[in-house]
Amino acid sequence: MSNNVKAKREPLFHIVKREDLKIGYKIMIYAIAIVVSLFLGGIMSSLASKGDPFSFFVSLIDGCFGSSRKLWVFLQQMALILSVSMALVPAFKMKFWNLGGNGQILIGGLAAIACMFYMGGKADDGVIVLVAVIASALAGAIWALIPALCKAFFNTNESLLTLMLNYIASGLVTFFLAVWVKSGSGVLEPIKYGNLPELGNPYILIILFGALITALMFVYLRYSKHGYELSVVGDSPNTARYIGVNVKMVVIRTMILSGAICGLVGLLLTSGMSHTIGVKTAQNMGFTAIMTTWLGNCNPLMIIATSSLVTFVTKGMEQVRMDFGLTNDSIANLIIGLVYFFIIACAFFIQYKVVFNIKLKKAVKATADNTVVASTEETSTEIEENEEEVK
Amino acid sequence: MSNVALELKNITKTFGSVIANKNVNLVLEKGEILSLLGENGSGKTTLMNMISGIYYPDEGEIYIDGKLTHITSPQDAFNYKIGMIHQHFKLVDVFSAADNILLGEKMPTYSIRENAKKLLETLPQESLIKEVKKGEKVSKTLDFKVLGDYALTYLKICALPFIKLGKFVQFDFLANNRAKKLQEVADKYGFEIDLNKKIYDMSVSEKQTVEIIKVLYRGAEILILDEPTAVLTPQEIKKLFDVLRKMREGGKSIIIITHKLNEVMEISDKVTILRKGEYIGTVETKDTSEKELTEMMVGKKIDLKIERTITDFDKPLLEIRNLSINGDDGSSKIEDVSFYIRGGEILGVAGIAGCGQKELCEAIAGLRKIENGAICHKGDSIVGLPAKAIIDKGISMSFIPEDRLGMGLAPNFSITDNMMLKTYNDNKGPFVDRKTARKNAEALIKKLEIVTPSTETPVRRLSGGNVQKVLVGREIEAGPNVIITAYPVRGLDINSSYAIYNILNEQKSKGTGILFIGEDLDVMLALCDKIMVLCHGKNMGIVHAGKVTKEQLGLMMTGSLDLTEVNAEKNYGIAKDSHLTEEQWEEEKEKTEGKGENEDE
């Protein structure tokens, strides 16, 4: 029957799905991936300059925790990314891909700066702050509401719309800078009026905000009816309709919330930190947060871990650049990308394991030198490492 | 040569912690029909997927024609002449049947290099110059014969590309030849099918036929059919079985996966039984009985009779008059259908797939706009009410789609979270009440014997039967007075199916009206009080389940028998003791016209 068929050899390995991976193993796999990627990063940096991989690690840690100021900055940066992630979580849980974090932050910051610019000197700082808080939240909410309405009523593609609104937001910022700055330099001098109060030092307010938002969002998603509704909409829109959830309402409501938080982050970045605004004010946090949210599996607790990792790598790399005398930031970006890539690649090893079909060889080997044959768990980790090294 | 076409030895396959197959053995002889029997989740489909190259076994060996083989891809399976007909057809809708069958067929390879090499080998070995003796004088001349041979060979080599082109043309442009060959295959096994028809014009049964011809045309010797009868009418099943018998006579080996015992008894020579992934045994069909098979399958004795509880009928609970609904694409899905359900009555709805059952369910549950007609619950119109209001009236709808998770459950949610889908908004305050839901979930798991690691397991991880128990159980916990349930036993094993039938009967005796949309006519005949048959959205008549035969239902499903026309004077689907007078009905119908659209749509 099969004369013309080439006899197939048994394949070398096959891939098997697994479901019962213990949390310890998961953490181990992630830890290995991070360490290996950083190690590779160290080698790369030392190739590009005169340093060695060990001092790379030292610089990395020094950049984040080297002094109390560095620690504060680290926490502040982490709180900012965490807050933006918290803004994205409800939208992502609803399977509404809000890629417009940047634009919402910018527009919130713009609103805050506008309040400071026009009311500065004419009203009490307290009043200005109050108005700025409301204005920035509102501005962010409106910026998110536009794609939400289009999605709800015309079923447009939300990723495209939110993405495009980013450009409109940065365009608006440029426009207002041109209007406000008479000299034409396009750089707004820091405004002295209506700045957010400093609680002891300039970092604490933002850190507190991040912690508060994370806690609130955790409760909102886990225990509130709204959180329940939006998960139903995300998981099965048909079921949501069937149980009488007003899907359009939920989409609009959630996006307003998402945009408002982004807007508040804009306020923090402007009247809380720089007291001015530029097109780069958002620091691309809208996109970084997409990654932290996604890697954190839309779970606020896991996002704390992912955003601290991302901040660690970014802040640490800044120090490395300085210490190693790397003149351009492409190597830094390369290493950050490497870490992200390794973490994403981990998902494969968490969901699947690779089983080798080497029973015969195994038996021979076992009798030959009495080596303990690696269990599948260990085998898969080994492969992971190999694979990663290949990459 | 041995007579064994396919042999599986100690096949084991696991998915994570789930053992799908454990040491399964199977022997398939040539010219034999083997039934693979087992409850849901017993690993039948996994096993077949390993034979057809979709999965690769963790352990064990597959022998084809007595030779150890490794099937690593569907292409391998095809090379070994194994053809699988899946439950969900894989056809291109806008192509004709013939195009679908010929799709992906490769042109026989024709290598110019190989042929040229062969030709070069035929070149003469002799020298081109030959010596001619003329007396003492030796003169050299060209050997024209050898030269001719040379020239001819080179000419032939030059012609090879043209031959290839010719073959290509023959393959691609003379498709008629292949169509003829197809027709031969079709005729040989007695398929009645027009191969030039487009797939989108075809009925389910015709599509299946196309799939079978496709596999046969490609030269399959071993055919695997995964639940082929689930979507067919009794007449179509009979035809299919005739074809299968013809194939058996032609020496093909067939494995058929099915749940229906009567079909196993009718068609197969041998039955192999799996239970929870384990191989239980193989028996000759002629030496066994349905009862014995069930016992082997379930592992314990079970009563196969479905009880039909007799209850006193109440006034009509749900009345539907002259209902017309459009589908998503704007085509008419339900046309002028009238029926009513009394309390304590199960009304079955029979019809081939896509005859408007889904749209009917959605319209009643308030999820779909209706074009015309009236839907009244205890005399109050429910057209245009939001879904939540309809649920509050006590109308429960559970539609089990083919993937089993679509409507009514959130697949990534835990059982607890799924339990409170309908009730989460009932308590005061901004927070959901998970405690009560967890208690309900625990009670339900206990009551319906749902197999799950915990109440917090996502429902998509549960097996089909348990998912359905969660859904049906939750619907009944809410204490509805009308239950609309579509395919509640879709893909369920015997045990779970009977659990569901029992639940429905229990509800019925409590005075609930039940609309049961089903697939298996035997079950419907046994369970329902009355059966309404739909064909392309038209009502073919409503009959008492005790007074109709399966064959009649089959004819009605395909539209060959229209009782509403035969007995035109009988007002089908109009209750004599309606809540509303005829005038009120007219009013209701007028209200619907032009309105209809649900706010939440």
Tab-separated table of C-alpha atoms in Angstrom, chain A residues 1-11 14-20 95 219-226 228-229 231-232 235-236 238-248 353 357 359, chain B residues 14-17 56-58 64-65 67 70 72 76 79-81 221 367 387-388 391 397 406-413 417 420-422 424-425 427-432 434 461 475 600-601:
chain	number	residue	atom	x	y	z
A	1	MET	CA	0.000	0.000	0.000
A	2	SER	CA	2.736	2.409	0.880
A	3	ASN	CA	5.460	1.444	-1.517
A	4	ASN	CA	6.177	4.899	-2.762
A	5	VAL	CA	6.019	6.403	0.691
A	6	LYS	CA	9.303	7.170	2.323
A	7	ALA	CA	9.359	5.557	5.724
A	8	LYS	CA	9.263	8.351	8.280
A	9	ARG	CA	11.636	8.249	11.154
A	10	GLU	CA	10.360	8.880	14.590
A	11	PRO	CA	10.505	12.639	15.173
A	14	HIS	CA	7.305	16.662	20.173
A	15	ILE	CA	5.563	19.391	22.031
A	16	VAL	CA	3.045	18.644	24.722
A	17	LYS	CA	0.675	21.033	26.406
A	18	ARG	CA	0.800	21.227	30.152
A	19	GLU	CA	-1.608	22.713	32.584
A	20	ASP	CA	-0.413	21.833	36.013
A	95	LYS	CA	-10.857	43.161	25.176
A	219	VAL	CA	-10.820	45.990	44.339
A	220	TYR	CA	-12.767	47.398	41.413
A	221	LEU	CA	-11.916	44.513	39.123
A	222	ARG	CA	-12.128	41.784	41.701
A	223	TYR	CA	-15.123	42.694	43.808
A	224	SER	CA	-17.292	45.324	42.158
A	225	LYS	CA	-20.270	44.754	39.908
A	226	HIS	CA	-18.775	47.021	37.294
A	228	TYR	CA	-17.666	41.813	36.923
A	229	GLU	CA	-19.671	43.246	34.048
A	231	SER	CA	-15.030	40.907	32.450
A	232	VAL	CA	-18.201	39.304	31.117
A	235	ASP	CA	-14.972	37.083	27.906
A	236	SER	CA	-18.166	36.543	25.970
A	238	ASN	CA	-22.970	37.164	23.579
A	239	THR	CA	-23.354	36.008	27.153
A	240	ALA	CA	-23.214	39.611	28.336
A	241	ARG	CA	-26.081	40.566	26.038
A	242	TYR	CA	-27.984	37.523	27.099
A	243	ILE	CA	-27.832	38.286	30.808
A	244	GLY	CA	-29.002	41.811	30.133
A	245	VAL	CA	-25.739	43.737	30.401
A	246	ASN	CA	-25.828	46.876	28.322
A	247	VAL	CA	-22.642	46.228	26.404
A	248	LYS	CA	-22.396	49.715	24.899
A	353	LYS	CA	6.836	21.178	27.406
A	357	ASN	CA	11.623	10.627	21.956
A	359	LYS	CA	13.684	6.198	25.065
B	14	THR	CA	-1.729	13.030	27.786
B	15	PHE	CA	-2.585	16.713	27.836
B	16	GLY	CA	-1.050	18.148	30.930
B	17	SER	CA	-2.524	16.220	33.801
B	56	TYR	CA	1.580	12.554	17.940
B	57	PRO	CA	1.240	9.835	20.586
B	58	ASP	CA	3.341	10.063	23.743
B	64	ILE	CA	-0.175	0.156	8.935
B	65	ASP	CA	-0.215	-3.006	6.843
B	67	LYS	CA	4.629	-1.987	9.248
B	70	HIS	CA	5.228	7.363	12.403
B	72	THR	CA	3.676	13.243	12.141
B	76	ASP	CA	1.794	11.673	6.285
B	79	ASN	CA	0.391	9.283	2.175
B	80	TYR	CA	-0.548	6.228	4.198
B	81	LYS	CA	-4.003	6.448	2.607
B	221	GLU	CA	-8.058	2.950	2.051
B	367	LEU	CA	-31.727	39.376	21.775
B	387	ALA	CA	-33.205	40.939	27.970
B	388	LYS	CA	-33.097	41.503	31.703
B	391	ILE	CA	-35.336	36.993	32.404
B	397	MET	CA	-33.031	30.518	27.492
B	406	GLY	CA	-21.002	30.687	23.342
B	407	MET	CA	-24.149	31.911	24.978
B	408	GLY	CA	-24.936	31.741	28.647
B	409	LEU	CA	-21.499	31.075	30.038
B	410	ALA	CA	-18.258	33.006	30.217
B	411	PRO	CA	-15.567	30.425	29.435
B	412	ASN	CA	-12.709	31.981	31.379
B	413	PHE	CA	-14.837	32.540	34.464
B	417	ASP	CA	-18.577	33.557	38.703
B	420	MET	CA	-23.952	34.638	39.427
B	421	LEU	CA	-24.083	35.795	35.813
B	422	LYS	CA	-27.794	36.386	36.023
B	424	TYR	CA	-25.003	39.501	40.287
B	425	ASN	CA	-27.027	42.702	40.126
B	427	ASN	CA	-28.027	42.524	45.813
B	428	LYS	CA	-27.566	46.100	46.976
B	429	GLY	CA	-24.306	47.983	46.978
B	430	PRO	CA	-21.508	48.275	44.456
B	431	PHE	CA	-19.936	44.889	45.150
B	432	VAL	CA	-20.766	41.426	43.895
B	434	ARG	CA	-19.391	35.875	45.691
B	461	ARG	CA	-11.384	23.552	31.535
B	475	GLU	CA	-30.927	28.171	34.601
B	600	ASP	CA	-30.150	46.962	23.820
B	601	GLU	CA	-29.499	45.604	20.356
